PDB file of C-alpha atoms in Angstrom:
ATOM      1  CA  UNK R   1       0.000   0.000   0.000  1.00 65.00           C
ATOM      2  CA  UNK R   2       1.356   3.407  -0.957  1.00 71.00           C
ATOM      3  CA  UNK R   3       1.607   6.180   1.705  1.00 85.00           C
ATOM      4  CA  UNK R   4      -0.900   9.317   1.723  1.00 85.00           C
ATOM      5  CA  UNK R   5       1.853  11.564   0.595  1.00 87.00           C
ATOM      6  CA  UNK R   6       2.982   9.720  -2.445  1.00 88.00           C
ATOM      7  CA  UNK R   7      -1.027   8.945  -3.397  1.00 88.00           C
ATOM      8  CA  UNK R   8      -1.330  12.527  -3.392  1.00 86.00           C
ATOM      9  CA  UNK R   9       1.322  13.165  -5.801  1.00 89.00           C
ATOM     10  CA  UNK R  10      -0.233  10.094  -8.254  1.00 89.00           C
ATOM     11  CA  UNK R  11      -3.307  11.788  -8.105  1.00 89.00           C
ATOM     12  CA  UNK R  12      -1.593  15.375  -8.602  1.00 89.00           C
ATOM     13  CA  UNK R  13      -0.084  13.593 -11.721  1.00 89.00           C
ATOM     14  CA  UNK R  14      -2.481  12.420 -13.532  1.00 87.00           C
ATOM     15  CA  UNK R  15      -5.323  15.437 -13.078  1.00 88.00           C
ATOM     16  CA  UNK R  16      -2.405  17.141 -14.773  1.00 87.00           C
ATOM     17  CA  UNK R  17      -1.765  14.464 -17.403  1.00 85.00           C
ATOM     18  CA  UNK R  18      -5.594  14.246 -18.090  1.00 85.00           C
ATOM     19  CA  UNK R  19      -5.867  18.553 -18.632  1.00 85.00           C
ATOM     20  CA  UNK R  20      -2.713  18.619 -20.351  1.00 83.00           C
ATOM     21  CA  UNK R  21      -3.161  19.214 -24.438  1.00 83.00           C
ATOM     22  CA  UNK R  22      -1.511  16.451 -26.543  1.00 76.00           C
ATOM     23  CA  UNK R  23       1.905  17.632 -28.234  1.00 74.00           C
ATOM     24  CA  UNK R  24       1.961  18.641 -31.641  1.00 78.00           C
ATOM     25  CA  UNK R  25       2.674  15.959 -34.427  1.00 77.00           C
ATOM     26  CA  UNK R  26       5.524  17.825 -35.349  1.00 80.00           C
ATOM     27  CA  UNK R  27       6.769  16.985 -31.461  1.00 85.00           C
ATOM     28  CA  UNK R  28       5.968  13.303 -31.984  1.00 84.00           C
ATOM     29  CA  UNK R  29       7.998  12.617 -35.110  1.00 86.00           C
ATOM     30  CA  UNK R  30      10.556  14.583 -33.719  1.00 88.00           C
ATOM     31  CA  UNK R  31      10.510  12.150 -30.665  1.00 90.00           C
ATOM     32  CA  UNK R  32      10.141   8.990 -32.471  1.00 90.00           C
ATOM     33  CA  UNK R  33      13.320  10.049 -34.729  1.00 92.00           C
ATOM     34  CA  UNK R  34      15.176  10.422 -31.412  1.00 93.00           C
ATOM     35  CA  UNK R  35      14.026   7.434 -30.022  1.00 94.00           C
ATOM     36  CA  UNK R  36      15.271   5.363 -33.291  1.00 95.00           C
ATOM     37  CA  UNK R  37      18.791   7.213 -33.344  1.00 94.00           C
ATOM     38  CA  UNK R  38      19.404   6.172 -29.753  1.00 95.00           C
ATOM     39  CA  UNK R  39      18.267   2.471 -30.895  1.00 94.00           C
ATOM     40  CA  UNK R  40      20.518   2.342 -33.675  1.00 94.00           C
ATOM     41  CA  UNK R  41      23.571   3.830 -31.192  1.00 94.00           C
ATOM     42  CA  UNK R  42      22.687   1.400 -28.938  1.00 94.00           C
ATOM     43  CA  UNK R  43      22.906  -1.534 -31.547  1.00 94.00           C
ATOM     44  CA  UNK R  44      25.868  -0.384 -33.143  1.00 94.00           C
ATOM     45  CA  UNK R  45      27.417  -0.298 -29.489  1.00 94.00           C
ATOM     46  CA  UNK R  46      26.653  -3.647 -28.813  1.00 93.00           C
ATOM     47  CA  UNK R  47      28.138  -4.789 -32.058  1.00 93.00           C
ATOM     48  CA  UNK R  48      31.158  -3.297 -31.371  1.00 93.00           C
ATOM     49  CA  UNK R  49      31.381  -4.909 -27.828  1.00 92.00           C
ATOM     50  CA  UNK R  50      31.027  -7.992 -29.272  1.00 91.00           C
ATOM     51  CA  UNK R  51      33.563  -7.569 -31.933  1.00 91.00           C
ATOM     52  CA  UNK R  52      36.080  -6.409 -29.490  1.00 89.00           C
ATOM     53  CA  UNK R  53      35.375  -8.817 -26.771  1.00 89.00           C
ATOM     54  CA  UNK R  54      35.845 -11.796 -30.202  1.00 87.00           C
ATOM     55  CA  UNK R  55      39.194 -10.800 -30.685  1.00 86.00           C
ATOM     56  CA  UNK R  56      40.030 -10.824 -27.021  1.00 84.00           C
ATOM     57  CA  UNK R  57      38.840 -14.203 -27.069  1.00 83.00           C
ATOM     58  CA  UNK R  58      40.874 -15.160 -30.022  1.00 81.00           C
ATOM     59  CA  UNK R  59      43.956 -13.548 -28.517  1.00 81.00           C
ATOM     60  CA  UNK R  60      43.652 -15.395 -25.492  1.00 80.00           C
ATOM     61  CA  UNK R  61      43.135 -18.294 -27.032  1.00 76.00           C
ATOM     62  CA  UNK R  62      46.074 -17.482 -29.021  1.00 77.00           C
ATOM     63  CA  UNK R  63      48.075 -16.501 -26.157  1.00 76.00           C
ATOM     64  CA  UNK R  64      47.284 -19.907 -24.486  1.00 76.00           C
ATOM     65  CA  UNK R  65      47.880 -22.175 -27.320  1.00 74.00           C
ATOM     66  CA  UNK R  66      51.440 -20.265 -28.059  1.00 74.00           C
ATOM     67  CA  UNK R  67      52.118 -21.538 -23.777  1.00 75.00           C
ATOM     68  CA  UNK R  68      51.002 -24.557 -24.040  1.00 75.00           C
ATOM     69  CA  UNK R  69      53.138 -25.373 -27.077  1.00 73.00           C
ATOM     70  CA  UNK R  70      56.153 -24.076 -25.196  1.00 76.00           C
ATOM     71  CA  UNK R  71      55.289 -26.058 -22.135  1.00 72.00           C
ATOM     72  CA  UNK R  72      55.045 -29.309 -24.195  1.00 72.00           C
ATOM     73  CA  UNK R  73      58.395 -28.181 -25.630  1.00 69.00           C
ATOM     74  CA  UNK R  74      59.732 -28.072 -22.409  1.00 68.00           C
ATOM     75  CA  UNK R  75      58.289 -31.221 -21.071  1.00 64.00           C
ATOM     76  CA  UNK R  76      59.586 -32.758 -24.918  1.00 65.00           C
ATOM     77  CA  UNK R  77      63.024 -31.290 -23.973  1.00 63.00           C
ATOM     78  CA  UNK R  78      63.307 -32.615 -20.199  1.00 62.00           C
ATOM     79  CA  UNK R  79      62.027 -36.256 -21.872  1.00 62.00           C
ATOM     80  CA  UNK R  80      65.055 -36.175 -24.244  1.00 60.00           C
ATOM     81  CA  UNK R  81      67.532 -35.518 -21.157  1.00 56.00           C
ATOM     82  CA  UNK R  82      66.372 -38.023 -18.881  1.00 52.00           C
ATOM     83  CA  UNK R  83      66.730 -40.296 -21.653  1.00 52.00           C
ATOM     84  CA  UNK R  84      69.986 -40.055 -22.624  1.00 53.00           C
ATOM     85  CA  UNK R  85      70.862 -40.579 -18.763  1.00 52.00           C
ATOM     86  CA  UNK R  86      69.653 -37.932 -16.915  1.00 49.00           C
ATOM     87  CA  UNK R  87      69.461 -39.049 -12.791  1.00 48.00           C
ATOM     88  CA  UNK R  88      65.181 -39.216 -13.408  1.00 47.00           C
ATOM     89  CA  UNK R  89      65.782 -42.003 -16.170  1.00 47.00           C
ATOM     90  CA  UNK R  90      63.161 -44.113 -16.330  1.00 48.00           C
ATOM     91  CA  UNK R  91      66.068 -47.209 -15.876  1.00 49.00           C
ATOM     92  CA  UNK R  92      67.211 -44.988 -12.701  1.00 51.00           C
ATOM     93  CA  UNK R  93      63.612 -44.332 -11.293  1.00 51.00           C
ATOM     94  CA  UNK R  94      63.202 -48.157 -11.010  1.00 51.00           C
ATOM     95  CA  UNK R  95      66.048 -48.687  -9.749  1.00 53.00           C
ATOM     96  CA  UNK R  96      65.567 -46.717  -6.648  1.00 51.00           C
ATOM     97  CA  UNK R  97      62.064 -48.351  -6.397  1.00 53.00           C
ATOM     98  CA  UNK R  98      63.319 -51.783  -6.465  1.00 53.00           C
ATOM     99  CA  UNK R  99      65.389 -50.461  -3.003  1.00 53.00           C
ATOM    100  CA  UNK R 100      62.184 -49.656  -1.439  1.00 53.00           C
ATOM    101  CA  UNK R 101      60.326 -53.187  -2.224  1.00 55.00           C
ATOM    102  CA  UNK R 102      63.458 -55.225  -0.572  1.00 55.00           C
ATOM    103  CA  UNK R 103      62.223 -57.496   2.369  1.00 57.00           C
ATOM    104  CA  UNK R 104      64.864 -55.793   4.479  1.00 54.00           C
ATOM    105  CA  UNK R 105      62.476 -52.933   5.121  1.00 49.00           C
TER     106      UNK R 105
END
């Protein structure tokens, strides 16, 4: 339920809405124009948000493909060491496991 004071000024409203002349046709058009430029602005806004916010996608995607190749080429390169006798060999790595499994422990 509304209070008393803002009932008053909704009835102060629209006994001035209902004595007030309608605009001139001249003031409509004029209005409707303005409405459909600030439609179009709008639209052509949004456009451009989602172009912009595309290509930040793509370069991100980019961006992340470009690190991931130069992880895997680090992980490639590591890989190569071990195996031509780094201490992490996978000959080495069993090795030290077998210590672990002896019935001494």
């Amino acid at each position: 339920m509304l209070s008393t004071g803002v009932q008053f000024i909704l009835a102060e409203t629209r006994t001035q809405e209902a004595g007030a002349p309608l605009p001139p046709i001249s003031s409509l058009g004029r209005a409707r124009d303005s409405y459909l430029s600030a439609a179009a602005s709008v639209r052509e806004t949004i456009a451009f948000a989602r172009i912009v916010a595309s290509e930040q996608a793509r370069s991100s995607a980019s961006a992340a493909a470009g690190a991931y190749g130069q992880a895997q080429n680090s992980v490639d390169a590591v890989a190569g060491s071990e195996a031509s006798g780094g201490f992490a060999s996978a000959t080495r790595v069993d090795q030290l496991d077998d210590e672990f499994d002896s019935a001494d422990y």
